[in-house]
Coordinates of C-alpha atoms and ligand atoms in Angstrom, one line a residue:
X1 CA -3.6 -23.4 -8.6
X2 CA -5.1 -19.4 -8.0
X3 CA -5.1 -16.3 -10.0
X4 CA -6.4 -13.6 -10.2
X5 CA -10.0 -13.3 -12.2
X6 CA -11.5 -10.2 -13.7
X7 CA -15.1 -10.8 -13.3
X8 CA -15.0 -11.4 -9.9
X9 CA -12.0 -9.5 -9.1
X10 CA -10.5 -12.0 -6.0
X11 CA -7.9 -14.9 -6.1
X12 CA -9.6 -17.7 -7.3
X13 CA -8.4 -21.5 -7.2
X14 CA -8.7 -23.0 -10.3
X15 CA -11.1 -25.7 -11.5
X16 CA -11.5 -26.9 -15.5
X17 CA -15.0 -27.7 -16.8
X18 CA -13.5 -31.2 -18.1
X19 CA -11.0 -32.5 -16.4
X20 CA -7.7 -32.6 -17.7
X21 CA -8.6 -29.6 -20.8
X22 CA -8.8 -26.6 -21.1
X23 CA -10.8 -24.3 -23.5
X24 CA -8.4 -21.1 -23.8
X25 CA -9.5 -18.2 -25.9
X26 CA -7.0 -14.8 -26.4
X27 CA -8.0 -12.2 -28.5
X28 CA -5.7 -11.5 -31.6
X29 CA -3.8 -9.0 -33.5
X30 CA -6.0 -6.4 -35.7
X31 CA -4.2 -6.9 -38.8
X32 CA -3.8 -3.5 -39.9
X33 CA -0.6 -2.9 -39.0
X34 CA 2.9 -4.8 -37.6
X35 CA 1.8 -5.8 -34.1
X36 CA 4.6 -4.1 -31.9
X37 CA 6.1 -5.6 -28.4
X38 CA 3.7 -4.1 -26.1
X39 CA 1.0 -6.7 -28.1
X40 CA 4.1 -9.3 -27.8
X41 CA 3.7 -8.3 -23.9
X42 CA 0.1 -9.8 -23.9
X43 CA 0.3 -12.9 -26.5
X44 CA 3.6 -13.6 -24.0
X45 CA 2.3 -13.8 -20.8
X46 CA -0.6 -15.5 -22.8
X47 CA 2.0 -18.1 -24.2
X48 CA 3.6 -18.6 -20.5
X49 CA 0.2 -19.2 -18.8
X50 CA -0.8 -22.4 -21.2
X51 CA 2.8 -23.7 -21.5
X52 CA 2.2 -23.9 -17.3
X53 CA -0.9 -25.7 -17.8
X54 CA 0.3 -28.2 -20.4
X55 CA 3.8 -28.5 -17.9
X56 CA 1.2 -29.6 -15.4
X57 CA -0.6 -32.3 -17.3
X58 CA -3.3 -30.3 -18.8
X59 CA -4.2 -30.6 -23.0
X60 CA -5.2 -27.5 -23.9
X61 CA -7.3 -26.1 -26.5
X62 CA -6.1 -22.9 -27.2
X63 CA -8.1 -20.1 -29.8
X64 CA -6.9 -17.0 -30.9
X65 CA -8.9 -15.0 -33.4
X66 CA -7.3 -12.5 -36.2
X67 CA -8.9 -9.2 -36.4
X68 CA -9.1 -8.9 -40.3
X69 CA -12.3 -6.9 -40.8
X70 CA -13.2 -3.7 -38.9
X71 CA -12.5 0.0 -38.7
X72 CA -9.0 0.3 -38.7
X73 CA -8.2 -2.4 -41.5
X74 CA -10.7 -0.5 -43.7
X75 CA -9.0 2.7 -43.4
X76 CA -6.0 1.1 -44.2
X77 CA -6.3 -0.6 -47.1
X78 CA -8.1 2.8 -48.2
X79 CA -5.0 4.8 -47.6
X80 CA -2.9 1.7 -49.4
X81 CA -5.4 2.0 -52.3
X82 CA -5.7 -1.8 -52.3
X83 CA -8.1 -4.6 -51.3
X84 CA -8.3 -5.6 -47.1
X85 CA -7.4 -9.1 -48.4
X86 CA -4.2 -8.0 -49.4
X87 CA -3.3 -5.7 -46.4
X88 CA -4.6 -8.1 -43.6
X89 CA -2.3 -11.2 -45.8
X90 CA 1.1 -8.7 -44.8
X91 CA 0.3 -8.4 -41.4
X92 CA -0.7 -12.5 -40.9
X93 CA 2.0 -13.3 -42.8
X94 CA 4.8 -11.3 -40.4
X95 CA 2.4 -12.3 -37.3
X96 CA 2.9 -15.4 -37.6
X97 CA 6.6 -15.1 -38.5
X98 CA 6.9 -13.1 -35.2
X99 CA 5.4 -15.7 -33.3
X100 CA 7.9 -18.6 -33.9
X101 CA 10.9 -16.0 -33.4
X102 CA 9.4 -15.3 -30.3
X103 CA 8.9 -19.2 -29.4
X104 CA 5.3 -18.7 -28.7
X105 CA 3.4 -22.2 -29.2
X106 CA 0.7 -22.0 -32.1
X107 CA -2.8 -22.1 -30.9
X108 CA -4.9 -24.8 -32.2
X109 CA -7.3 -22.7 -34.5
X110 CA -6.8 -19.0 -35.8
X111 CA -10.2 -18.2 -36.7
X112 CA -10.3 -14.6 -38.9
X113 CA -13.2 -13.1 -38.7
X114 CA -13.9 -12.8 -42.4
X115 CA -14.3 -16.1 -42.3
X116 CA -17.0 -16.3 -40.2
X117 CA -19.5 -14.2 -41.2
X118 CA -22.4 -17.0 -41.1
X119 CA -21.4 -17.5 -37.4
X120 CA -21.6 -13.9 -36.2
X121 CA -25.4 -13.3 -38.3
X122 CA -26.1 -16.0 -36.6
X123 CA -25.7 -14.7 -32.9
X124 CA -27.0 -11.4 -34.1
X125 CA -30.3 -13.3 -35.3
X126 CA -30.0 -15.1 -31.7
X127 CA -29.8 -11.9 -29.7
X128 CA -32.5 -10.0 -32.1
X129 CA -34.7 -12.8 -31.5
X130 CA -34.2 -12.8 -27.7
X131 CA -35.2 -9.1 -27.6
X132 CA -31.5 -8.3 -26.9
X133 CA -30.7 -6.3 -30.2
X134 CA -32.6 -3.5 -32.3
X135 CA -32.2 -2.2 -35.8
X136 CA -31.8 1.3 -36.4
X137 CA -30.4 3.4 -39.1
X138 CA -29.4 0.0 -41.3
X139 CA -27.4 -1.2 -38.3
X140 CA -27.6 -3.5 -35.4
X141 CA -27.3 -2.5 -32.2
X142 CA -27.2 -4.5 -28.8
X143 CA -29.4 -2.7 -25.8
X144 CA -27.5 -2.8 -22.9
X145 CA -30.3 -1.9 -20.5
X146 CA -31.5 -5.8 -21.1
X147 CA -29.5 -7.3 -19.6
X148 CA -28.6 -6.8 -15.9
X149 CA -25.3 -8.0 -15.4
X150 CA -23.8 -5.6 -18.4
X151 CA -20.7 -3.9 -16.5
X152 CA -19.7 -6.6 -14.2
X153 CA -16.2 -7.6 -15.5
X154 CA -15.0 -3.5 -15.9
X155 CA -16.6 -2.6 -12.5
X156 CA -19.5 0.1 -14.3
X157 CA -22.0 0.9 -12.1
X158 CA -25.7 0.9 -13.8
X159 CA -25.8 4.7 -13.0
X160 CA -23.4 5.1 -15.6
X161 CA -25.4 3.5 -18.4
X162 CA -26.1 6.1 -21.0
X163 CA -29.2 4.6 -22.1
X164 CA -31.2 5.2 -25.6
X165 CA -28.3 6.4 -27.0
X166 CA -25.7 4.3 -29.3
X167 CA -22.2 4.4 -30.7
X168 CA -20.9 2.8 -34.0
X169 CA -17.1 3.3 -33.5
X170 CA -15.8 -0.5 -32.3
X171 CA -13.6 1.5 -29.4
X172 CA -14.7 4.1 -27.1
X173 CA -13.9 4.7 -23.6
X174 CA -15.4 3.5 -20.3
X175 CA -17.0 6.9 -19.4
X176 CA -19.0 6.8 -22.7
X177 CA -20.8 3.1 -22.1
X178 CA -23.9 3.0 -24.7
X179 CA -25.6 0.9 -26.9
X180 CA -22.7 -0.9 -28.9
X181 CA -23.1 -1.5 -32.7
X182 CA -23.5 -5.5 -33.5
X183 CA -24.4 -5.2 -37.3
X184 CA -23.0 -2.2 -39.3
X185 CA -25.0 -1.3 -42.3
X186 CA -23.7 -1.2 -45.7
X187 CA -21.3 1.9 -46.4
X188 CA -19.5 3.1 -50.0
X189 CA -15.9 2.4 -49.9
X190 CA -16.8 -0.6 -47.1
X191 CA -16.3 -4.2 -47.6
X192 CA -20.0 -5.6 -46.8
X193 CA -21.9 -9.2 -46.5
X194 CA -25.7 -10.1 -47.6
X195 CA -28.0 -10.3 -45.2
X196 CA -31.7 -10.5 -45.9
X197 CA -32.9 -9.7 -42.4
X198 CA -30.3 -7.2 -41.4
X199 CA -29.4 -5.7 -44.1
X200 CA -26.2 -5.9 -46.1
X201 CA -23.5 -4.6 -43.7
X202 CA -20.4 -5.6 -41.8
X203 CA -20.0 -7.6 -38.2
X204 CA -18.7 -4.9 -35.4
X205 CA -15.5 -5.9 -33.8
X206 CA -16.7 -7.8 -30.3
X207 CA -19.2 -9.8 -32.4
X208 CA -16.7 -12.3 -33.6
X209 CA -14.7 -13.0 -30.5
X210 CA -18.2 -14.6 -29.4
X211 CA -19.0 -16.2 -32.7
X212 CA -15.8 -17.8 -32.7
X213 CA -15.3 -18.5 -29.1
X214 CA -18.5 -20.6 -29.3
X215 CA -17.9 -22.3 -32.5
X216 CA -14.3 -23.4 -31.4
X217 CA -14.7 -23.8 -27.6
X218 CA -18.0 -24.4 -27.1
X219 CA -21.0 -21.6 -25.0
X220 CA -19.0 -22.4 -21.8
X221 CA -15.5 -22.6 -21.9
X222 CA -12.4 -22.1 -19.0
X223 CA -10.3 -19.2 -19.5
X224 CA -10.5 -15.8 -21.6
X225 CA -7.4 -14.0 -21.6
X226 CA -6.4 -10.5 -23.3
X227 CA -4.7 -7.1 -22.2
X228 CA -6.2 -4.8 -19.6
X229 CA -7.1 -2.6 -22.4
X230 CA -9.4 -5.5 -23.4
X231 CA -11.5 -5.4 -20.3
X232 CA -13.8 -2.2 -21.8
X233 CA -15.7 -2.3 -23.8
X234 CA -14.8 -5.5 -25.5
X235 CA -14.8 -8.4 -23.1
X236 CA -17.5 -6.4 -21.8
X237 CA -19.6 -6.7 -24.9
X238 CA -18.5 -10.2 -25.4
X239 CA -20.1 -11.5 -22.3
X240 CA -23.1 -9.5 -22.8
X241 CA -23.7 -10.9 -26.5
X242 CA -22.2 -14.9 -25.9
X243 CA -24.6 -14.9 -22.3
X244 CA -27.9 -13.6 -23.6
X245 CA -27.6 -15.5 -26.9
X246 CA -26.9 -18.2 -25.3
X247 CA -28.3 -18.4 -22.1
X248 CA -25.4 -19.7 -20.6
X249 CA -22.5 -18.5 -18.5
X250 CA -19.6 -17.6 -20.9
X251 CA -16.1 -17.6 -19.5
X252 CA -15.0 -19.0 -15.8
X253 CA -11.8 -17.2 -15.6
X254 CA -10.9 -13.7 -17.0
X255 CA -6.8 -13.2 -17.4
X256 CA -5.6 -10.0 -17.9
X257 CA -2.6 -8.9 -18.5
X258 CA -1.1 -5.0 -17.8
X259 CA 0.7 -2.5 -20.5
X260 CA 3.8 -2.8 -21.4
X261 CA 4.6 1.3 -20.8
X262 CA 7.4 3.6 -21.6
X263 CA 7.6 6.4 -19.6
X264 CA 4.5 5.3 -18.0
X265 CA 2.7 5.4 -21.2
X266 CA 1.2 2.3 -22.8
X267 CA 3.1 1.2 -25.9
X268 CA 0.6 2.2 -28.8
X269 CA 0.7 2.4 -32.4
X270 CA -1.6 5.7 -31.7
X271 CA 0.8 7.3 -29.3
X272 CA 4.0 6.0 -31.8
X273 CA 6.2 5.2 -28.8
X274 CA 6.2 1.5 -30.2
X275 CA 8.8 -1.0 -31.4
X276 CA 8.0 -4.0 -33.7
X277 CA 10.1 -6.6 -33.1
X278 CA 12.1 -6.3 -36.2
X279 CA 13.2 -2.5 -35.4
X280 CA 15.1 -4.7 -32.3
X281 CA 16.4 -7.7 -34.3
X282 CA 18.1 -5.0 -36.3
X283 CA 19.7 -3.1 -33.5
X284 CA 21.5 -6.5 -32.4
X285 CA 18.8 -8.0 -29.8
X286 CA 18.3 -12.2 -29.4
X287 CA 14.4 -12.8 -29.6
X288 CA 15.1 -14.9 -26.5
X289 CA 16.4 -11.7 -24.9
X290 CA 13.2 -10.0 -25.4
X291 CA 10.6 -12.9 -24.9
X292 CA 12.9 -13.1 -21.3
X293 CA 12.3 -9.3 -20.8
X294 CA 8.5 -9.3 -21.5
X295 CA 8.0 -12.6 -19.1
X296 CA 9.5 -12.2 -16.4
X297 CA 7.7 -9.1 -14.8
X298 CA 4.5 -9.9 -13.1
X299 CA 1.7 -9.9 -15.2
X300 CA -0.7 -7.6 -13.1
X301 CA 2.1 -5.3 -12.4
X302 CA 3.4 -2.3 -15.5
X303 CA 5.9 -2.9 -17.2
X304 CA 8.6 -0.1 -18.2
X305 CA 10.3 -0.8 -21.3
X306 CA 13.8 0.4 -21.6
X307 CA 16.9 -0.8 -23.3
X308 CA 19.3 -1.0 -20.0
X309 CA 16.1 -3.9 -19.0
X310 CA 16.7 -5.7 -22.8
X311 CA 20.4 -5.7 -21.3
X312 CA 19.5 -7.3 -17.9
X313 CA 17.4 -9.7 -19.3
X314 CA 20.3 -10.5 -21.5
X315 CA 22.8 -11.1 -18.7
X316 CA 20.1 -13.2 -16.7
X317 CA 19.7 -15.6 -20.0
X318 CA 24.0 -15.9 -20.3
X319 CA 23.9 -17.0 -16.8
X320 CA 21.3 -19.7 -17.5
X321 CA 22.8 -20.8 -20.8
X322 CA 26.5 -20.6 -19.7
X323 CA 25.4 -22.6 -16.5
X324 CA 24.1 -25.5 -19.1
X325 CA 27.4 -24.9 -21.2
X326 CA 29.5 -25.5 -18.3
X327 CA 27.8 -28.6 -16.9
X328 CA 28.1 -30.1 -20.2
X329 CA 31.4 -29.6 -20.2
X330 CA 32.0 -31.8 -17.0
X331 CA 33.6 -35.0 -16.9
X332 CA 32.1 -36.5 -13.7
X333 CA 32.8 -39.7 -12.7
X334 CA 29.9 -42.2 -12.5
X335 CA 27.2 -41.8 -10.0
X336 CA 24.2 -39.6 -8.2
X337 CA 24.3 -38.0 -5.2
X338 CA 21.1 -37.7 -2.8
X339 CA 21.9 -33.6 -2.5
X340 CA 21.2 -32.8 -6.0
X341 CA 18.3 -34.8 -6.0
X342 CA 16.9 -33.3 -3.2
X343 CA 18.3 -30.1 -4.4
X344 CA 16.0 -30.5 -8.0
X345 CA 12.8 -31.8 -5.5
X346 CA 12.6 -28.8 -3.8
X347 CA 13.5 -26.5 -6.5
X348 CA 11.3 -27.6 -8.7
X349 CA 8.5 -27.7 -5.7
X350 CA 9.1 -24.0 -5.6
X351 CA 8.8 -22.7 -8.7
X352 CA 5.5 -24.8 -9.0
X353 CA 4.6 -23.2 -5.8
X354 CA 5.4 -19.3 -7.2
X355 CA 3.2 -20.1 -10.8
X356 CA 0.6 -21.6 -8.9
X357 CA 0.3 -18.3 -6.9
X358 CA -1.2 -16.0 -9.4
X359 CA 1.8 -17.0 -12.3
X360 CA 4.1 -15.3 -9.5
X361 CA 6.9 -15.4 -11.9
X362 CA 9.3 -13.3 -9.8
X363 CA 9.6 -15.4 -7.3
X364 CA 10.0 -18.7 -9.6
X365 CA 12.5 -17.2 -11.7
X366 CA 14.0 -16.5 -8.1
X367 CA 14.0 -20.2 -7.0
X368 CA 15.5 -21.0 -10.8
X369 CA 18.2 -18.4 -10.4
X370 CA 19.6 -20.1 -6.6
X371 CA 18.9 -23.1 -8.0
X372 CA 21.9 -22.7 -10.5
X373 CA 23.9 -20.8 -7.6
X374 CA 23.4 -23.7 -5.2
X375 CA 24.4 -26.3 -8.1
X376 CA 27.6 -23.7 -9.1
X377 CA 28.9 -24.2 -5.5
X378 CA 28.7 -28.0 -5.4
X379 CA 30.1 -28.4 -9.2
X380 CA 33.5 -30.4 -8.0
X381 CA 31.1 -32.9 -6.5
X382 CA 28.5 -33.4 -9.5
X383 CA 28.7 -37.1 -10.7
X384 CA 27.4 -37.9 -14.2
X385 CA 23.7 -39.0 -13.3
X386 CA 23.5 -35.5 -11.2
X387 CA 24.4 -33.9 -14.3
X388 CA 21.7 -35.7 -16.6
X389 CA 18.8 -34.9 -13.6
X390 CA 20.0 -31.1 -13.6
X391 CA 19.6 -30.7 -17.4
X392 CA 16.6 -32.7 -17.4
X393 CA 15.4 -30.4 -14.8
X394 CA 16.7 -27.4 -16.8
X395 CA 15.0 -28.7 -20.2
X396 CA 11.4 -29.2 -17.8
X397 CA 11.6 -25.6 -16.4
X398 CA 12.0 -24.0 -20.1
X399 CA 8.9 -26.0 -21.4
X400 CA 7.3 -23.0 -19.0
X401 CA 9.2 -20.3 -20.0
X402 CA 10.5 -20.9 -23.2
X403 CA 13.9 -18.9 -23.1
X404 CA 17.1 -21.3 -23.4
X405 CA 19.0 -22.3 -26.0
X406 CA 17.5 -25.8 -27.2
X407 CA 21.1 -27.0 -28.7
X408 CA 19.4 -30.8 -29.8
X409 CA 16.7 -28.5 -31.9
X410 CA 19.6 -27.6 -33.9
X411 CA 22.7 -30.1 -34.1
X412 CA 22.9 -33.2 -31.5
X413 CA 26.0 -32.7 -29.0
X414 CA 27.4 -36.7 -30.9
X415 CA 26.9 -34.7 -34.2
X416 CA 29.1 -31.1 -33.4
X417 CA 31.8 -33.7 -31.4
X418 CA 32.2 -35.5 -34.5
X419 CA 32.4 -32.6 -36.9
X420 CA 35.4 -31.2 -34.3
X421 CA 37.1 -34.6 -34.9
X422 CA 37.0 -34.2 -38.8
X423 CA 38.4 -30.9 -38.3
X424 CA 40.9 -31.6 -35.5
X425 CA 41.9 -34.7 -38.1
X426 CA 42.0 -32.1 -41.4
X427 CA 44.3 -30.0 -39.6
X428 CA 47.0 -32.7 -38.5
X429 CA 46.9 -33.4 -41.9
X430 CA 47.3 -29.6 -42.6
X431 CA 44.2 -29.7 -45.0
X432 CA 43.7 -26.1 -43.6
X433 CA 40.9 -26.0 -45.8
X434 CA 38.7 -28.1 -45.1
X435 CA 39.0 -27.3 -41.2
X436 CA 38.2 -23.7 -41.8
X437 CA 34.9 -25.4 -44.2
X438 CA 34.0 -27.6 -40.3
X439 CA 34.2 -24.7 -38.7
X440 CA 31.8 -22.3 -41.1
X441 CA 29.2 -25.0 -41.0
X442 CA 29.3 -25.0 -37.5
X443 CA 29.3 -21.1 -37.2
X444 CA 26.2 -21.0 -40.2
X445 CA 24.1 -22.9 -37.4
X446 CA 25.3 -20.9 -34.3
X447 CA 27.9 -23.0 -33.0
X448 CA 31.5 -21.3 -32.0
X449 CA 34.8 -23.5 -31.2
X450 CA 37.0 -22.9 -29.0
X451 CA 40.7 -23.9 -29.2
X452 CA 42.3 -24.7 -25.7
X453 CA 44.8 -26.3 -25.0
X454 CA 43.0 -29.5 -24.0
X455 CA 41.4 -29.4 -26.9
X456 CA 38.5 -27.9 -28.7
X457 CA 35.2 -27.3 -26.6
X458 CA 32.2 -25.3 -28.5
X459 CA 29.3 -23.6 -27.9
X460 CA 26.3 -21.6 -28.9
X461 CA 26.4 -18.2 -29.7
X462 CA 25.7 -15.9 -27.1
Ligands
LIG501 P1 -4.9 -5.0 -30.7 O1 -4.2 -5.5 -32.0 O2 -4.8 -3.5 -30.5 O3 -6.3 -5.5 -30.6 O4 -4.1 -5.6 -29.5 C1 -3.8 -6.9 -29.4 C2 -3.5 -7.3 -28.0 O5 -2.4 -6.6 -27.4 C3 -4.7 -7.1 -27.0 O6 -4.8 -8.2 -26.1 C4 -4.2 -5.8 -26.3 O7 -4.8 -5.8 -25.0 C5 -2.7 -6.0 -26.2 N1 -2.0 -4.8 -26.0 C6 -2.0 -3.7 -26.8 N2 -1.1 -2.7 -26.3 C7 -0.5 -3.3 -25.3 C8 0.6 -2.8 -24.4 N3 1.2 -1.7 -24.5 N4 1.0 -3.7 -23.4 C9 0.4 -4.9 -23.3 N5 -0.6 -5.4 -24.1 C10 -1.0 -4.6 -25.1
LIG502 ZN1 -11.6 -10.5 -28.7

C-alpha cells in the first residue's frame, strides 16, 4: 500500500509500527460554530482511509480531538453572553449528530481539550524544561530557532524564520512564521486554568493535539491526518512541541486532504460561501448523496462544489442501489458459474489495486461502476449462488465507502415479504384498511411497494 506523505513529500509504501494496528489521529471540529461540508470533505476522506485499512485486516485506533477552548469559542460565547460550556455542548451535540447521518465510523476516543488541561501543562513543563519554551509577558511561548527541523512538513526554508519575535493569535499565515504561543496568560472575560509555574492562563490551540495524541496513541504513532489548511502552522507546531518534548519521532505518515472550493475558493465559515449539512437535508438532498459527492474526487486533487455534482453523485448511487434492487429481484435457478467468480476476483483485485495507489478512488469507483455493467449484460445467465457472491461482493466494497442502502440495517428482506403477504391477504379479504396500515409502516421505514401484475415487489426509497 502507498500514499502520498507530507513530511517527506514522495509516495511512500506503507508500514505500521505494530503489526496489524494502526494509531490514527485527525484533528477535529472547533466547536464554535456548525461545522459546514467543506470540514465534512476532510472528516470524509478521513472516514474512507480507515474504513480501507480495517477492509484490509487492520484494527485501528482512531483519535479525533474536539476543539472546545481557544480563540474563536471565546468570542463566541462572549457574543452569545453565555458560558463556553454551553456553546461548545451545541456544536458537539449536532457534530456528532452529523457524523452518523453522514455514516462516518466513530473514532475510538474524542478527547476535548478542556479536558486535558493536566496533559498539555505537562508538555509545556517538558518543553520549558528542555530549553525549548520561554515565558514572557505571562505567556508561554515555544522558540522555534531550537529546534532544527521546525518547517519541514510545510516546506519553510530557515531563511524565513522571523526570529525573536512571537505571535499569540492560534492562526496566522505561512509568511508570518514566529515564535508560537504555548501557554496564554490569564485575560478578563477568558476562561483560565491554575498553574503555579506558568501562571494562570489558557493552553494555545496546537498544544493539545500533542497532549492528546500522546496520551491516546502513544509518542510514536502511524498516521496524522487533517486538511491542507492544517499543514501551517498547526501540524507544524505539533511536531515541533510532541518531538522536542519527547525526544522521539512523532508521526510516520502525514495525510492531507485538499479544500473543498466553490468557485475556486475554499469553503469557509470566514468567507460565508458554506453549507452545513442541514441547509442541504432541507433542500431535498440524501446524506448518502453527499457523503458520495465529497468521496469520490481524489483527495489531493480540489474539489468544486456545485449542485449539478450533488445531482451526478445522485444518479451514480441510483445506479448502484437499483443494480442491488434488480438482482434481488431475480429468480435464478440453482447454481454458480465460474464467469462471475472470476468476474468478482478481478474486480475486486482492482479496486484494491486503485486504493492501494495513493486512495486512487477514481479509478476504483471505475472498476465498481464496469463491474455492475459487466454483471448487467450477463443478468439472464446469473444462477442463485452468483447472485449471493455479487451482493456479498457489493456489501464488502461499501464497508470502504460507505454509500448504499444497507436494507438488513433497517427491515430483513423475510420480514417486508411477509408484511406484503398480510397485506396482499387483508385486501382479498377487502379489509382495505388494514392493507393501506402494511403499507404506511413499510413507507414510515423507507420501503415503497409496488403493484405489478405479478405481484407486489418493493423497494427503498430512492
Ligand atoms: P476547523 O474546525 O476549522 O479546525 O476545521 C476542521 C477540519 O476541516 C480541518 O481538518 C480543516 O483542515 C478542514 N477543512 C476546513 N475547511 C475545509 C474545506 N473547505 N475543505 C476541506 N477541508 C476543510
Ligand atoms: Zn490538531
Amino acid at each position: 500500500m502507498k500514499f502520498y506523505n507530507t513530511l517527506t513529500n514522495k509516495i511512500e509504501t506503507f508500514k505500521e509500527i505494530k503489526q496489524g494496528t494502526i494509531g490514527l489521529y485527525t484533528c477535529g471540529p472547533t466547536v464554535y460554530d456548525y461545522s459546514h461540508i467543506g470540514n465534512f470533505r476532510s472528516y470524509m476522506f478521513e472516514d474512507l482511509v480507515k474504513r480501507y485499512f480495517i477492509y484490509k485486516g487492520y484494527q485501528v485506533n482512531h483519535v479525533m480531538n474536539i476543539t472546545d477552548i481557544d480563540d474563536k469559542t471565546i468570542k463566541k460565547a462572549n457574543e452569545m453572553g453565555t458560558s463556553l460550556e454551553e456553546v461548545t455542548s451545541i456544536y458537539i451535540k449536532t457534530f456528532m449528530e452529523d457524523i452518523e447521518t453522514l455514516n462516518i465510523l466513530k473514532a475510538d476516543h474524542y478527547p476535548r481539550a478542556t479536558e486535558h488541561i493536566d496533559e498539555m501543562l505537562e508538555t509545556v513543563d517538558q518543553l520549558y524544561e528542555k530549553g525549548y519554551a520561554y515565558k514572557k509577558d505571562n505567556s508561554v511561548y515555544f522558540s522555534i530557532e531550537k529546534f532544527s527541523d521546525y518547517g519541514k512538513l510545510a516546506n519553510i526554508s530557515r531563511d524565513a524564520l522571523k526570529i525573536g519575535t512571537s505571535v499569540d493569535a492560534d492562526e496566522y499565515d505561512k509568511d508570518d512564521v514566529q515564535d508560537f504561543v504555548l501557554w496564554k496568560g490569564k485575560k478578563q472575560g477568558e476562561p483560565s486554568w491554575k498553574s503555579e509555574k506558568f501562571g494562570d492562563g489558557r493552553p494555545g490551540w496546537h498544544l493539545e493535539c500533542s497532549a492528546m495524541s500522546s496520551k491516546y496513541l502513544g509518542n510514536h504513532f502511524d498516521i496524522h491526518m487533517g486538511g491542507v489548511d492544517n499543514i501551517f502552522p498547526h501540524h507544524e507546531n505539533e511536531i515541533a512541541q510532541s518531538q522536542c518534548a519527547t525526544g522521539e519521532q512523532f508521526v510516520n505518515y502525514w495525510i492531507h486532504c485538499q479544500h473543498l472550493v466553490v468557485d475556486n475558493q475554499k469553503m469557509s465559515k470566514s468567507l460565508g460561501n458554506f453549507y452545513i449539512l442541514k441547509d442541504l437535508l432541507e433542500k431535498g438532498y440524501d446524506p448518502m448523496e453527499i457523503r458520495y459527492l465529497l468521496i469520490s474526487t481524489h483527495y489531493r486533487k480540489l474539489l468544486n462544489f456545485t449542485f449539478d455534482g450533488l445531482h451526478q453523485a445522485g444518479q451514480a448511487l441510483r445506479r448502484m442501489n437499483d443494480f442491488i434492487f434488480t438482482l434481488k429481484g431475480l429468480k435464478p435457478a440453482d447454481g454458480k458459474t465460474a464467469e462471475i467468480s472470476h468476474l468478482i476476483e478481478k474486480s475486486e483485485a482492482k479496486f484494491r489495486e486503485n486504493m492501494d495507489t495513493d486512495f486512487n478512488i477514481s479509478g476504483a469507483l471505475g472498476v465498481f461502476f464496469d463491474f455492475i455493467h459487466q454483471v448487467n449484460l450477463k443478468q439472464k445467465e446469473l444462477k442463485k449462488q452468483d447472485i449471493k457472491n455479487i451482493l456479498d461482493f457489493m456489501a464488502r466494497i461499501d464497508t470502504v465507502l460507505g454509500v448504499m442502502k444497507k436494507e438488513e440495517e433497517k427491515m430483513l428482506d423475510a420480514e417486508i415479504e411477509a408484511k406484503i403477504q398480510e397485506r396482499q391477504l387483508a385486501r382479498k379479504e377487502k379489509n382495505f384498511q388494514l392493507a393501506d396500515a402494511i403499507r404506511d409502516e413499510l413507507k414510515s421505514k423507507g420501503i415503497i411497494l409496488i403493484d405489478t401484475p405479478e405481484g407486489t415487489r418493493w423497494k427503498y426509497e430512492k
